[in-house]
Each structure stands twice: as structure tokens, then as C-alpha cells.
mmCIF file of C-alpha atoms and ligand atoms in Angstrom:
data_model
loop_
_atom_site.group_PDB
_atom_site.id
_atom_site.type_symbol
_atom_site.label_atom_id
_atom_site.label_comp_id
_atom_site.label_asym_id
_atom_site.label_seq_id
_atom_site.Cartn_x
_atom_site.Cartn_y
_atom_site.Cartn_z
ATOM 1 C CA MET A 1 0.398 -3.298 -5.445
ATOM 2 C CA ASN A 2 -0.947 0.264 -5.379
ATOM 3 C CA ILE A 3 -1.722 2.634 -8.240
ATOM 4 C CA HIS A 4 -2.537 6.326 -8.322
ATOM 5 C CA GLU A 5 -5.978 7.891 -8.119
ATOM 6 C CA TYR A 6 -5.963 8.944 -11.792
ATOM 7 C CA GLN A 7 -5.153 5.382 -12.890
ATOM 8 C CA ALA A 8 -7.859 3.939 -10.653
ATOM 9 C CA LYS A 9 -10.330 6.428 -12.119
ATOM 10 C CA GLU A 10 -9.407 5.411 -15.675
ATOM 11 C CA ILE A 11 -10.170 1.803 -14.790
ATOM 12 C CA LEU A 12 -13.487 2.711 -13.155
ATOM 13 C CA ASN A 13 -14.402 4.811 -16.173
ATOM 14 C CA SER A 14 -13.683 1.929 -18.538
ATOM 15 C CA TYR A 15 -16.341 0.020 -16.572
ATOM 16 C CA GLY A 16 -18.903 2.765 -17.103
ATOM 17 C CA ILE A 17 -18.445 4.569 -13.778
ATOM 18 C CA PRO A 18 -18.581 8.369 -14.291
ATOM 19 C CA ILE A 19 -15.515 10.407 -13.250
ATOM 20 C CA PRO A 20 -14.739 14.122 -13.566
ATOM 21 C CA ARG A 21 -12.895 15.299 -16.680
ATOM 22 C CA GLY A 22 -9.191 15.544 -15.817
ATOM 23 C CA MET A 23 -5.567 15.614 -16.944
ATOM 24 C CA VAL A 24 -2.310 14.466 -15.359
ATOM 25 C CA ALA A 25 0.555 16.967 -15.111
ATOM 26 C CA MET A 26 4.242 16.339 -14.382
ATOM 27 C CA THR A 27 5.337 20.015 -14.160
ATOM 28 C CA SER A 28 3.745 23.172 -12.780
ATOM 29 C CA ASP A 29 3.523 24.582 -16.332
ATOM 30 C CA GLN A 30 1.507 21.545 -17.348
ATOM 31 C CA VAL A 31 -0.692 22.128 -14.305
ATOM 32 C CA GLU A 32 -1.342 25.658 -15.564
ATOM 33 C CA ARG A 33 -2.129 24.511 -19.101
ATOM 34 C CA ALA A 34 -4.446 21.775 -17.839
ATOM 35 C CA ALA A 35 -6.208 24.323 -15.624
ATOM 36 C CA LYS A 36 -6.724 26.549 -18.665
ATOM 37 C CA MET A 37 -8.307 23.657 -20.543
ATOM 38 C CA MET A 38 -10.622 22.984 -17.589
ATOM 39 C CA GLY A 39 -11.784 26.592 -17.805
ATOM 40 C CA GLY A 40 -9.720 28.072 -14.961
ATOM 41 C CA ARG A 41 -11.725 26.957 -11.974
ATOM 42 C CA CYS A 42 -10.574 23.424 -11.151
ATOM 43 C CA VAL A 43 -9.361 21.016 -8.483
ATOM 44 C CA VAL A 44 -5.621 20.314 -8.193
ATOM 45 C CA LYS A 45 -4.808 16.945 -6.602
ATOM 46 C CA ALA A 46 -1.412 15.559 -5.546
ATOM 47 C CA GLN A 47 -0.986 11.937 -6.642
ATOM 48 C CA ILE A 48 0.654 9.894 -3.880
ATOM 49 C CA TYR A 49 0.285 6.316 -2.631
ATOM 50 C CA ALA A 50 -1.603 7.470 0.462
ATOM 51 C CA GLY A 51 -4.901 9.023 1.480
ATOM 52 C CA GLY A 52 -5.664 11.860 3.856
ATOM 53 C CA ARG A 53 -4.564 14.380 1.216
ATOM 54 C CA GLY A 54 -7.570 16.646 1.578
ATOM 55 C CA LYS A 55 -6.804 17.416 5.232
ATOM 56 C CA ALA A 56 -3.075 17.773 4.553
ATOM 57 C CA GLY A 57 -3.387 20.356 1.778
ATOM 58 C CA GLY A 58 -2.886 17.917 -1.085
ATOM 59 C CA VAL A 59 -6.254 18.729 -2.706
ATOM 60 C CA LYS A 60 -7.205 22.298 -3.527
ATOM 61 C CA LEU A 61 -9.899 24.135 -5.403
ATOM 62 C CA VAL A 62 -8.332 26.917 -7.489
ATOM 63 C CA HIS A 63 -10.036 29.691 -9.443
ATOM 64 C CA TYR A 64 -7.657 30.583 -12.267
ATOM 65 C CA PRO A 65 -4.702 28.949 -14.127
ATOM 66 C CA GLU A 66 -1.936 31.027 -12.462
ATOM 67 C CA GLN A 67 -3.200 29.959 -9.056
ATOM 68 C CA ALA A 68 -3.140 26.339 -10.230
ATOM 69 C CA GLN A 69 0.471 26.757 -11.379
ATOM 70 C CA GLU A 70 1.560 28.314 -8.099
ATOM 71 C CA TYR A 71 -0.072 25.572 -6.126
ATOM 72 C CA GLY A 72 1.451 22.935 -8.426
ATOM 73 C CA LYS A 73 4.906 24.408 -7.759
ATOM 74 C CA GLU A 74 4.312 24.162 -4.049
ATOM 75 C CA LEU A 75 3.175 20.526 -4.248
ATOM 76 C CA PHE A 76 6.116 19.448 -6.430
ATOM 77 C CA SER A 77 8.654 21.214 -4.195
ATOM 78 C CA ARG A 78 8.471 19.053 -1.077
ATOM 79 C CA PRO A 79 7.141 15.732 0.229
ATOM 80 C CA LEU A 80 3.491 15.707 1.211
ATOM 81 C CA VAL A 81 2.883 14.538 4.768
ATOM 82 C CA THR A 82 -0.573 13.158 5.563
ATOM 83 C CA SER A 83 -1.986 11.070 8.402
ATOM 84 C CA GLN A 84 -1.212 7.988 6.279
ATOM 85 C CA THR A 85 2.336 8.703 5.025
ATOM 86 C CA GLY A 86 4.492 8.773 8.150
ATOM 87 C CA PRO A 87 6.555 11.842 9.144
ATOM 88 C CA GLU A 88 8.854 11.814 6.088
ATOM 89 C CA GLY A 89 5.907 12.076 3.691
ATOM 90 C CA LEU A 90 5.819 11.115 0.001
ATOM 91 C CA ARG A 91 7.222 13.048 -2.959
ATOM 92 C CA VAL A 92 4.704 14.354 -5.467
ATOM 93 C CA ARG A 93 5.693 13.593 -9.089
ATOM 94 C CA ARG A 94 2.262 13.745 -10.702
ATOM 95 C CA ILE A 95 -0.674 16.073 -10.204
ATOM 96 C CA LEU A 96 -4.218 15.451 -11.345
ATOM 97 C CA VAL A 97 -6.061 18.540 -12.555
ATOM 98 C CA GLU A 98 -9.815 18.041 -12.659
ATOM 99 C CA GLU A 99 -12.865 20.073 -13.535
ATOM 100 C CA ALA A 100 -14.484 21.428 -10.356
ATOM 101 C CA VAL A 101 -17.719 19.629 -9.659
ATOM 102 C CA GLU A 102 -20.563 21.036 -7.575
ATOM 103 C CA ILE A 103 -21.164 18.431 -4.885
ATOM 104 C CA ALA A 104 -24.571 17.894 -3.275
ATOM 105 C CA ARG A 105 -23.837 14.775 -1.187
ATOM 106 C CA GLU A 106 -20.797 12.598 -0.420
ATOM 107 C CA PHE A 107 -20.890 8.812 0.119
ATOM 108 C CA TYR A 108 -18.334 6.152 1.006
ATOM 109 C CA LEU A 109 -18.097 2.989 -1.069
ATOM 110 C CA SER A 110 -15.604 0.149 -1.172
ATOM 111 C CA ILE A 111 -15.162 -3.527 -1.919
ATOM 112 C CA THR A 112 -12.333 -5.305 -0.174
ATOM 113 C CA LEU A 113 -11.371 -8.750 1.087
ATOM 114 C CA ASP A 114 -12.758 -9.770 4.451
ATOM 115 C CA ARG A 115 -10.017 -11.885 6.030
ATOM 116 C CA GLU A 116 -12.338 -13.609 8.509
ATOM 117 C CA THR A 117 -14.820 -14.995 5.999
ATOM 118 C CA SER A 118 -12.456 -15.076 2.987
ATOM 119 C CA LEU A 119 -15.109 -13.197 1.003
ATOM 120 C CA TYR A 120 -15.328 -9.863 -0.736
ATOM 121 C CA VAL A 121 -17.195 -7.404 1.449
ATOM 122 C CA LEU A 122 -19.046 -4.367 0.120
ATOM 123 C CA ILE A 123 -18.893 -1.412 2.508
ATOM 124 C CA ALA A 124 -21.066 1.678 2.081
ATOM 125 C CA SER A 125 -21.963 4.756 4.089
ATOM 126 C CA ALA A 126 -24.064 7.853 3.516
ATOM 127 C CA GLU A 127 -21.535 9.778 5.613
ATOM 128 C CA GLY A 128 -18.662 9.622 3.152
ATOM 129 C CA GLY A 129 -15.823 12.094 2.632
ATOM 130 C CA MET A 130 -12.802 13.043 4.639
ATOM 131 C CA ASP A 131 -14.139 11.995 8.051
ATOM 132 C CA ILE A 132 -14.991 8.380 7.253
ATOM 133 C CA GLU A 133 -12.501 7.031 9.843
ATOM 134 C CA GLU A 134 -14.263 9.041 12.541
ATOM 135 C CA VAL A 135 -17.682 7.806 11.390
ATOM 136 C CA ALA A 136 -16.422 4.213 11.558
ATOM 137 C CA ASN A 137 -15.141 4.783 15.113
ATOM 138 C CA LYS A 138 -17.950 6.823 16.591
ATOM 139 C CA SER A 139 -21.065 5.616 14.775
ATOM 140 C CA PRO A 140 -20.375 2.194 13.250
ATOM 141 C CA GLU A 141 -24.129 1.730 12.677
ATOM 142 C CA LYS A 142 -23.811 4.222 9.822
ATOM 143 C CA ILE A 143 -21.522 1.817 7.953
ATOM 144 C CA HIS A 144 -23.370 -0.813 5.916
ATOM 145 C CA LYS A 145 -21.659 -4.101 5.069
ATOM 146 C CA LEU A 146 -22.567 -6.895 2.711
ATOM 147 C CA LEU A 147 -20.590 -10.115 2.239
ATOM 148 C CA ILE A 148 -20.563 -11.279 -1.378
ATOM 149 C CA ASP A 149 -20.964 -14.969 -2.182
ATOM 150 C CA PRO A 150 -18.397 -15.726 -4.915
ATOM 151 C CA LEU A 151 -20.704 -18.330 -6.445
ATOM 152 C CA THR A 152 -23.624 -15.979 -7.112
ATOM 153 C CA GLY A 153 -21.626 -12.749 -7.222
ATOM 154 C CA LEU A 154 -23.268 -9.465 -6.284
ATOM 155 C CA ARG A 155 -27.005 -9.677 -7.099
ATOM 156 C CA PRO A 156 -28.969 -6.628 -8.306
ATOM 157 C CA TYR A 157 -31.408 -6.891 -5.363
ATOM 158 C CA GLN A 158 -28.460 -6.695 -2.946
ATOM 159 C CA ALA A 159 -27.056 -3.670 -4.750
ATOM 160 C CA ARG A 160 -30.527 -2.077 -4.574
ATOM 161 C CA LYS A 161 -30.730 -2.723 -0.837
ATOM 162 C CA ILE A 162 -27.397 -0.922 -0.341
ATOM 163 C CA SER A 163 -28.487 1.966 -2.586
ATOM 164 C CA LEU A 164 -31.683 2.374 -0.561
ATOM 165 C CA GLU A 165 -29.706 2.223 2.694
ATOM 166 C CA LEU A 166 -27.667 5.127 1.366
ATOM 167 C CA GLY A 167 -30.941 7.053 1.098
ATOM 168 C CA LEU A 168 -30.966 7.162 -2.694
ATOM 169 C CA THR A 169 -34.243 7.154 -4.611
ATOM 170 C CA GLY A 170 -35.485 7.259 -8.193
ATOM 171 C CA THR A 171 -33.054 7.283 -11.104
ATOM 172 C CA VAL A 172 -30.008 8.005 -8.885
ATOM 173 C CA CYS A 173 -30.840 4.830 -6.946
ATOM 174 C CA GLU A 174 -30.955 2.829 -10.191
ATOM 175 C CA ASP A 175 -27.690 4.457 -11.340
ATOM 176 C CA CYS A 176 -26.130 3.401 -8.044
ATOM 177 C CA VAL A 177 -27.276 -0.221 -8.530
ATOM 178 C CA GLU A 178 -25.554 -0.278 -11.905
ATOM 179 C CA LEU A 179 -22.448 1.373 -10.457
ATOM 180 C CA LEU A 180 -22.216 -1.213 -7.655
ATOM 181 C CA MET A 181 -22.543 -4.087 -10.120
ATOM 182 C CA ASN A 182 -19.780 -2.547 -12.241
ATOM 183 C CA LEU A 183 -17.585 -1.976 -9.192
ATOM 184 C CA TYR A 184 -17.808 -5.662 -8.332
ATOM 185 C CA ARG A 185 -16.813 -6.554 -11.896
ATOM 186 C CA VAL A 186 -13.742 -4.310 -11.562
ATOM 187 C CA CYS A 187 -12.767 -6.151 -8.383
ATOM 188 C CA GLN A 188 -13.017 -9.561 -9.960
ATOM 189 C CA GLU A 189 -11.653 -8.934 -13.424
ATOM 190 C CA LYS A 190 -8.773 -6.741 -12.255
ATOM 191 C CA ASP A 191 -7.886 -8.967 -9.263
ATOM 192 C CA CYS A 192 -8.229 -6.191 -6.692
ATOM 193 C CA SER A 193 -7.717 -6.509 -2.977
ATOM 194 C CA LEU A 194 -9.368 -3.097 -2.601
ATOM 195 C CA VAL A 195 -11.505 -0.782 -4.697
ATOM 196 C CA GLU A 196 -12.570 2.347 -2.851
ATOM 197 C CA ILE A 197 -14.540 5.405 -3.930
ATOM 198 C CA ASN A 198 -14.489 8.111 -1.237
ATOM 199 C CA PRO A 199 -16.292 10.266 -1.883
ATOM 200 C CA LEU A 200 -18.793 8.929 -4.331
ATOM 201 C CA VAL A 201 -20.858 12.042 -4.928
ATOM 202 C CA VAL A 202 -24.225 13.092 -6.174
ATOM 203 C CA THR A 203 -23.615 16.324 -8.070
ATOM 204 C CA ARG A 204 -25.877 19.378 -7.865
ATOM 205 C CA ALA A 205 -27.126 18.336 -11.300
ATOM 206 C CA GLY A 206 -28.114 14.939 -9.897
ATOM 207 C CA TRP A 207 -25.416 12.658 -11.328
ATOM 208 C CA LEU A 208 -23.401 10.010 -9.511
ATOM 209 C CA MET A 209 -19.651 10.462 -9.874
ATOM 210 C CA ALA A 210 -16.470 8.942 -8.413
ATOM 211 C CA MET A 211 -14.679 11.998 -7.013
ATOM 212 C CA ASP A 212 -11.776 10.007 -5.552
ATOM 213 C CA ALA A 213 -10.656 6.424 -6.212
ATOM 214 C CA LYS A 214 -8.202 3.996 -4.726
ATOM 215 C CA ILE A 215 -7.340 0.574 -6.123
ATOM 216 C CA ALA A 216 -4.914 -2.035 -4.790
ATOM 217 C CA PHE A 217 -4.128 -5.109 -6.875
ATOM 218 C CA ASP A 218 -3.484 -8.521 -5.375
ATOM 219 C CA ASP A 219 0.293 -8.997 -5.746
ATOM 220 C CA ASN A 220 -0.196 -12.713 -6.373
ATOM 221 C CA ALA A 221 -2.282 -11.959 -9.458
ATOM 222 C CA VAL A 222 -0.003 -9.381 -11.074
ATOM 223 C CA TYR A 223 1.377 -12.037 -13.443
ATOM 224 C CA ARG A 224 -2.079 -12.280 -15.040
ATOM 225 C CA HIS A 225 -2.071 -8.605 -16.066
ATOM 226 C CA ARG A 226 0.752 -7.583 -18.343
ATOM 227 C CA GLU A 227 0.027 -3.880 -18.019
ATOM 228 C CA TYR A 228 0.315 -3.733 -14.212
ATOM 229 C CA PRO A 229 4.120 -3.508 -13.726
ATOM 230 C CA ASP A 230 4.253 -0.444 -16.007
ATOM 231 C CA MET A 231 1.596 1.273 -13.916
ATOM 232 C CA MET A 232 3.848 1.410 -10.831
ATOM 233 C CA ASP A 233 5.271 4.732 -9.723
ATOM 234 C CA TYR A 234 8.613 3.843 -8.178
ATOM 235 C CA SER A 235 8.991 7.321 -6.667
ATOM 236 C CA GLN A 236 6.342 6.248 -4.148
ATOM 237 C CA LEU A 237 8.228 3.205 -2.865
ATOM 238 C CA ASP A 238 11.006 2.814 -0.304
ATOM 239 C CA PRO A 239 14.217 2.257 -2.383
ATOM 240 C CA LEU A 240 15.031 -0.794 -0.268
ATOM 241 C CA GLU A 241 11.609 -2.227 -1.094
ATOM 242 C CA ILE A 242 12.404 -1.869 -4.806
ATOM 243 C CA THR A 243 15.747 -3.674 -4.401
ATOM 244 C CA ALA A 244 14.059 -6.416 -2.376
ATOM 245 C CA GLY A 245 11.418 -6.815 -5.103
ATOM 246 C CA LYS A 246 14.145 -7.301 -7.730
ATOM 247 C CA TYR A 247 15.561 -10.222 -5.773
ATOM 248 C CA ASP A 248 12.114 -11.610 -4.993
ATOM 249 C CA LEU A 249 12.555 -10.958 -1.267
ATOM 250 C CA ALA A 250 9.688 -9.758 0.928
ATOM 251 C CA TYR A 251 10.922 -6.690 2.827
ATOM 252 C CA ILE A 252 8.675 -4.906 5.324
ATOM 253 C CA LYS A 253 9.785 -1.700 7.042
ATOM 254 C CA LEU A 254 8.896 -1.293 10.724
ATOM 255 C CA THR A 255 9.699 1.364 13.312
ATOM 256 C CA GLY A 256 12.192 -0.217 15.778
ATOM 257 C CA SER A 257 15.950 -0.895 15.751
ATOM 258 C CA ILE A 258 16.421 -4.639 15.150
ATOM 259 C CA GLY A 259 16.769 -5.851 11.564
ATOM 260 C CA CYS A 260 15.292 -9.339 11.093
ATOM 261 C CA LEU A 261 16.324 -11.893 8.489
ATOM 262 C CA VAL A 262 13.957 -14.841 8.436
ATOM 263 C CA ASN A 263 12.925 -17.620 6.086
ATOM 264 C CA GLY A 264 9.186 -18.085 5.746
ATOM 265 C CA ALA A 265 6.247 -15.813 6.580
ATOM 266 C CA GLY A 266 5.075 -17.850 9.573
ATOM 267 C CA LEU A 267 8.540 -17.865 11.118
ATOM 268 C CA ALA A 268 8.747 -14.105 10.484
ATOM 269 C CA MET A 269 5.552 -13.493 12.461
ATOM 270 C CA ALA A 270 6.742 -15.745 15.311
ATOM 271 C CA THR A 271 10.118 -13.970 15.341
ATOM 272 C CA LEU A 272 8.512 -10.536 15.656
ATOM 273 C CA ASP A 273 6.262 -11.786 18.464
ATOM 274 C CA VAL A 274 9.135 -13.288 20.449
ATOM 275 C CA LEU A 275 11.338 -10.211 19.963
ATOM 276 C CA LYS A 276 8.523 -7.975 21.196
ATOM 277 C CA GLU A 277 7.974 -10.236 24.176
ATOM 278 C CA CYS A 278 11.646 -9.846 25.106
ATOM 279 C CA GLY A 279 11.309 -6.057 24.905
ATOM 280 C CA GLY A 280 12.877 -5.646 21.445
ATOM 281 C CA GLU A 281 11.554 -3.468 18.609
ATOM 282 C CA PRO A 282 11.991 -4.769 15.037
ATOM 283 C CA ALA A 283 13.216 -2.218 12.451
ATOM 284 C CA ASN A 284 12.060 -4.402 9.583
ATOM 285 C CA PHE A 285 11.823 -7.981 8.488
ATOM 286 C CA LEU A 286 13.097 -9.627 5.409
ATOM 287 C CA ASP A 287 11.725 -12.969 4.378
ATOM 288 C CA VAL A 288 14.150 -14.810 2.081
ATOM 289 C CA GLY A 289 11.639 -17.583 1.406
ATOM 290 C CA GLY A 290 12.070 -21.321 1.575
ATOM 291 C CA GLY A 291 14.794 -22.213 -0.898
ATOM 292 C CA ALA A 292 17.031 -19.147 -0.847
ATOM 293 C CA THR A 293 20.579 -19.290 -2.158
ATOM 294 C CA ARG A 294 23.782 -17.901 -0.661
ATOM 295 C CA GLU A 295 23.508 -14.886 -3.001
ATOM 296 C CA LYS A 296 19.947 -14.228 -1.929
ATOM 297 C CA VAL A 297 20.876 -14.352 1.763
ATOM 298 C CA ALA A 298 23.813 -12.015 1.117
ATOM 299 C CA GLU A 299 21.529 -9.580 -0.759
ATOM 300 C CA ALA A 300 18.957 -9.736 2.039
ATOM 301 C CA PHE A 301 21.636 -9.004 4.618
ATOM 302 C CA ARG A 302 22.884 -6.081 2.535
ATOM 303 C CA ILE A 303 19.372 -4.600 2.382
ATOM 304 C CA ILE A 304 18.978 -4.887 6.151
ATOM 305 C CA LEU A 305 22.333 -3.172 6.751
ATOM 306 C CA GLN A 306 21.311 -0.281 4.483
ATOM 307 C CA ASP A 307 18.319 0.492 6.688
ATOM 308 C CA ARG A 308 19.666 3.337 8.834
ATOM 309 C CA ASP A 309 17.394 2.471 11.749
ATOM 310 C CA VAL A 310 19.049 -0.928 12.172
ATOM 311 C CA LYS A 311 21.284 -1.074 15.262
ATOM 312 C CA GLY A 312 21.552 -4.863 15.400
ATOM 313 C CA VAL A 313 20.600 -7.863 13.273
ATOM 314 C CA PHE A 314 18.611 -10.879 14.285
ATOM 315 C CA VAL A 315 18.742 -13.915 12.019
ATOM 316 C CA ASN A 316 16.226 -16.698 12.526
ATOM 317 C CA ILE A 317 16.490 -19.479 9.986
ATOM 318 C CA PHE A 318 15.185 -22.969 9.792
ATOM 319 C CA GLY A 319 17.375 -24.979 7.461
ATOM 320 C CA GLY A 320 15.017 -27.385 5.795
ATOM 321 C CA ILE A 321 15.443 -26.984 2.075
ATOM 322 C CA MET A 322 18.150 -24.430 2.805
ATOM 323 C CA ARG A 323 21.372 -25.555 4.518
ATOM 324 C CA CYS A 324 22.646 -23.663 7.568
ATOM 325 C CA ASP A 325 26.240 -23.535 6.292
ATOM 326 C CA VAL A 326 25.024 -21.850 3.090
ATOM 327 C CA ILE A 327 23.215 -19.240 5.156
ATOM 328 C CA ALA A 328 26.311 -18.679 7.305
ATOM 329 C CA HIS A 329 28.372 -18.072 4.146
ATOM 330 C CA GLY A 330 25.819 -15.546 2.900
ATOM 331 C CA ILE A 331 25.888 -13.629 6.196
ATOM 332 C CA ILE A 332 29.678 -13.611 6.408
ATOM 333 C CA GLU A 333 29.994 -12.460 2.806
ATOM 334 C CA ALA A 334 27.563 -9.535 3.177
ATOM 335 C CA ALA A 335 28.714 -8.462 6.648
ATOM 336 C CA GLY A 336 32.334 -8.571 5.461
ATOM 337 C CA ALA A 337 31.605 -6.475 2.383
ATOM 338 C CA PHE A 338 29.960 -3.816 4.562
ATOM 339 C CA ASN A 339 32.585 -3.955 7.356
ATOM 340 C CA CYS A 340 29.651 -4.572 9.638
ATOM 341 C CA THR A 341 30.421 -4.083 13.333
ATOM 342 C CA LEU A 342 26.796 -4.175 14.488
ATOM 343 C CA PRO A 343 25.823 -6.909 16.918
ATOM 344 C CA ILE A 344 24.398 -9.947 15.148
ATOM 345 C CA VAL A 345 22.558 -12.818 16.785
ATOM 346 C CA VAL A 346 21.826 -15.935 14.802
ATOM 347 C CA ARG A 347 19.400 -18.654 15.705
ATOM 348 C CA MET A 348 19.523 -21.483 13.234
ATOM 349 C CA ASP A 349 18.469 -25.072 13.174
ATOM 350 C CA GLY A 350 18.198 -27.898 10.677
ATOM 351 C CA SER A 351 20.520 -29.253 7.983
ATOM 352 C CA LYS A 352 24.251 -28.729 8.617
ATOM 353 C CA VAL A 353 23.548 -26.612 11.690
ATOM 354 C CA GLU A 354 26.870 -27.390 13.433
ATOM 355 C CA GLU A 355 28.852 -26.443 10.327
ATOM 356 C CA GLY A 356 26.913 -23.207 10.053
ATOM 357 C CA LYS A 357 27.454 -22.242 13.689
ATOM 358 C CA LYS A 358 31.157 -23.047 13.480
ATOM 359 C CA LEU A 359 31.587 -20.835 10.407
ATOM 360 C CA LEU A 360 29.902 -17.934 12.187
ATOM 361 C CA ARG A 361 31.900 -18.309 15.411
ATOM 362 C CA GLU A 362 35.155 -18.314 13.461
ATOM 363 C CA SER A 363 34.150 -15.414 11.207
ATOM 364 C CA GLY A 364 35.534 -12.598 13.351
ATOM 365 C CA LEU A 365 32.161 -10.803 13.203
ATOM 366 C CA ASN A 366 30.404 -9.370 16.270
ATOM 367 C CA VAL A 367 28.143 -12.417 16.227
ATOM 368 C CA GLN A 368 26.517 -14.625 18.840
ATOM 369 C CA VAL A 369 24.721 -17.889 18.204
ATOM 370 C CA GLY A 370 21.599 -18.546 20.259
ATOM 371 C CA ASP A 371 20.594 -21.966 21.621
ATOM 372 C CA ASP A 372 16.945 -21.491 20.733
ATOM 373 C CA LEU A 373 14.580 -18.720 19.645
ATOM 374 C CA GLY A 374 13.935 -17.398 23.173
ATOM 375 C CA ASP A 375 17.620 -17.391 24.082
ATOM 376 C CA ALA A 376 18.610 -15.690 20.820
ATOM 377 C CA ALA A 377 15.945 -12.992 21.132
ATOM 378 C CA THR A 378 17.027 -12.234 24.714
ATOM 379 C CA ARG A 379 20.638 -11.926 23.537
ATOM 380 C CA ILE A 380 20.014 -9.401 20.759
ATOM 381 C CA VAL A 381 17.859 -7.259 23.046
ATOM 382 C CA LYS A 382 20.611 -7.331 25.703
ATOM 383 C CA MET A 383 23.348 -6.520 23.168
ATOM 384 C CA LEU A 384 21.392 -3.434 22.073
ATOM 385 C CA GLY A 385 20.268 -2.473 25.590
HETATM 386 P P1 LIG B 1 -8.283 12.337 0.142
HETATM 387 O O1 LIG B 1 -8.413 13.319 1.267
HETATM 388 O O2 LIG B 1 -6.853 11.906 -0.056
HETATM 389 O O3 LIG B 1 -9.213 11.175 0.282
HETATM 390 O O4 LIG B 1 -8.665 13.141 -1.207
HETATM 391 P P2 LIG B 1 -10.065 13.300 -1.986
HETATM 392 O O5 LIG B 1 -9.823 13.103 -3.426
HETATM 393 O O6 LIG B 1 -11.145 12.477 -1.375
HETATM 394 O O7 LIG B 1 -10.396 14.844 -1.790
HETATM 395 C C1 LIG B 1 -10.747 15.380 -0.528
HETATM 396 C C2 LIG B 1 -12.040 16.171 -0.620
HETATM 397 O O8 LIG B 1 -11.930 17.202 -1.595
HETATM 398 C C3 LIG B 1 -13.242 15.359 -1.051
HETATM 399 O O9 LIG B 1 -13.850 14.697 0.033
HETATM 400 C C4 LIG B 1 -14.142 16.409 -1.665
HETATM 401 O O10 LIG B 1 -14.979 16.956 -0.658
HETATM 402 C C5 LIG B 1 -13.192 17.478 -2.149
HETATM 403 N N1 LIG B 1 -13.129 17.450 -3.620
HETATM 404 C C6 LIG B 1 -12.401 16.620 -4.401
HETATM 405 N N2 LIG B 1 -12.627 16.872 -5.701
HETATM 406 C C7 LIG B 1 -13.542 17.880 -5.748
HETATM 407 C C8 LIG B 1 -14.202 18.595 -6.815
HETATM 408 O O11 LIG B 1 -14.041 18.361 -7.997
HETATM 409 N N3 LIG B 1 -15.081 19.572 -6.436
HETATM 410 C C9 LIG B 1 -15.325 19.895 -5.149
HETATM 411 N N4 LIG B 1 -16.179 20.862 -4.844
HETATM 412 N N5 LIG B 1 -14.723 19.241 -4.140
HETATM 413 C C10 LIG B 1 -13.850 18.252 -4.438
HETATM 414 MN MN1 LIG B 2 -10.861 10.482 -0.602
#
């Protein structure tokens, strides 16, 4: 689960990490008023669930309130496209207006989960700012990494080593040690999968400050934090993702043309691999989970059919807890309701598989039943080819 920059900054600030003074605006008039309160000269920042805003014109230094208003109008008027949003971009519903800070140096700082070691990893670089991806590609030696032992947590001497590696000395170095310790506390107590400050700056006046912030919460821990659901900005999500969330279905949008309905994450991964191997391109996948009901399958099918990129549907289900005839009913119900004429290929196995196949064959839908996963994947690719 993602949140906006201004929300991430509020959290950091509540852990003692300095942030610029700022206000959130929902209209261009509010942008103007906020700019006035900041003294005219300020930074106007589009709040979207993606980075790369600086290079895409989503962050701008303005010099007087009218300029802030004009720029706010522009940002609110159309989706913002950055290197991270995809070509359709994201709509801007909130704008952060911040005091303009004189920056002396920019650093990169983050704590995230390292999937290989199953540990939090602290990542830091003295070459922070908008070109961090390029630094990581071209000069990886400038990126410092430290794995954090969950038993001991981040130790002050480790934080000091990182601060020194960033080239900090004196009181700023000590401030950075404290900031790193606090950042690790944020990660743990707020159940984050990512906390990123880019750039962390040293101001002309010699203070450390989080100039940008990104936080992602671990979805599996959201139940432990009552305030999280209210922090979501639904304007930033794919409408189909929202519907899927309501029914507790995992829906992931991809770029191809085959909609995939699968039960179980492992089977979903295998399905995508086999489809790709047969020359197919998945448009999405929808995992209905282990013990889905007929209604859930029907809802999942409906979501897949609403994805305009879908030109054919591939169903791969293993009926263990779930019976194949129940799944067949769900598919027939949803496809019927949508007058679906798209090619459908179903590969199913397990409980009541013969009943399920029979129901599908007699349904009158444009459906084929595969013998096994390879056969079924070949069929859907051929039907679309
Ligand atoms: P991102 O491109 O989406 O990561 O957006 P950022 O919030 O990181 O902003 C991009 C760049 O704008 C930063 O790297 C800073 O160099 C600059 N910037 C952001 N806020 C301020 C500010 O208050 N003062 C100044 N001078 N520059 C800022
Ligand atoms: Mn940034």
C-alpha cells in the first residue's frame, strides 16, 4: 500500500526527522493561499503514487503566489506522466506547497526489504537526487548497503559508518546517525516495505532535512494499523484494482492481451511463464485464492472482461478446496451476463473435473477445454493469433 509524499513526511516528522514547512492544497486557489503563507517563493509539488516528478514537470520552484496558482491549475488539469507512471499518467488531486529551501548537498537514503536475505537493507548514497537510477547503473560503488540484523536492530556504530561514508562530519554527521536510527524505527513500527528519502539534503544553513519522502506499507500488516485504510487516495488506483480489493481478489495489470484467471500465487506465476513460452502476452492476472466461491469466480471473470486490453481469457484452476463444477458455473454466469464472445480456454483439474468440463462444453460459450497446461496455453495463443 502506497501513500503520498506529504503523508510520508508527516510520519517522518513525528519521528523527529526534519521536513520543510508545507501545506496540502486541493484547488488552485488553495495553492495560491498556501503560497502566500509560505511567503511567495515556494516549491509546488504534485502528489501522485509515482516518482520521477521532478523531471516530468511535477515539481516547480515558483516566486510569487499568482505563479503558484497558475502552475497549480496546470497540474490539476491533466494527468501527470512520468517515467514511472506509464503513458496514461496519474491524475493530480492534491498538491503540496512547501517553503523553498536552499540546498547545499543532496543524498539518497532508503530502507527496504532485501528479498534474498529476508532482511531490511539500508541503502545510502552521497549522489542523491533525480539521477539516482543512473548512479546505481553506472557507478554502483557509490551506493552503500547495510543489511540489518532484526535481532540487534540498527546499531549506532553502523549508522555512524554510513554517515561517514556519505562524507558527513561534525554535528551534521551526528544528526544523520540520529536520523538513521529514527528511520529504522519508522520502518519497524509502521510495518513498511519501503521508506525512502530522496533527496535527503543538507541545507545552506547546515541542517539535515527530508526534501522528498516515499513510504510503502506491507499490505499484510495493514490490519494492525487502523488509520491506514483512510490514508489511501483512490484516485491513484486502477478502478479495477479497487473492485478486486473489495472482493479480496489479487488483480495485477500487465501489458499484453490475454486475461488470466488463476487460483493461487504460485500457479499464477507458472501460468504467466507457460503463456510467455508459448508466445502469449498476459493482459493481467487475477488470483481468486484457494477457497473461492462461485460468486467470487464470477466477480473475477467480470473484472477481467472489463479490462479493455483483454482479447481472450485463460483460466487455469486447480480444484483442491474449490470444486471444478463450481468454477464452471461462475465462468458461465459472468460470461453470460456480459454476452462474452471472446475466446476462452480453460485448463482445470481436481475435484469434479469431468462435471466442470461438461458444463463448459455445453454452455454455448466460445470456450475450449485444454488437456493440460501446455496444451491449453497453446490453444489460447492460437485462438488469438
Ligand atoms: P521526484 O522527482 O518525484 O523524486 O521529486 P522530488 O521531491 O525529489 O523533487 C525533485 C527535485 O526538486 C529534488 O531532487 C530537489 O532537487 C528539488 N526540490 C524539491 N524541493 C525543493 C525545495 O524546497 N527547494 C529547492 N531548491 N529544490 C527542491
Ligand atoms: Mn525524489
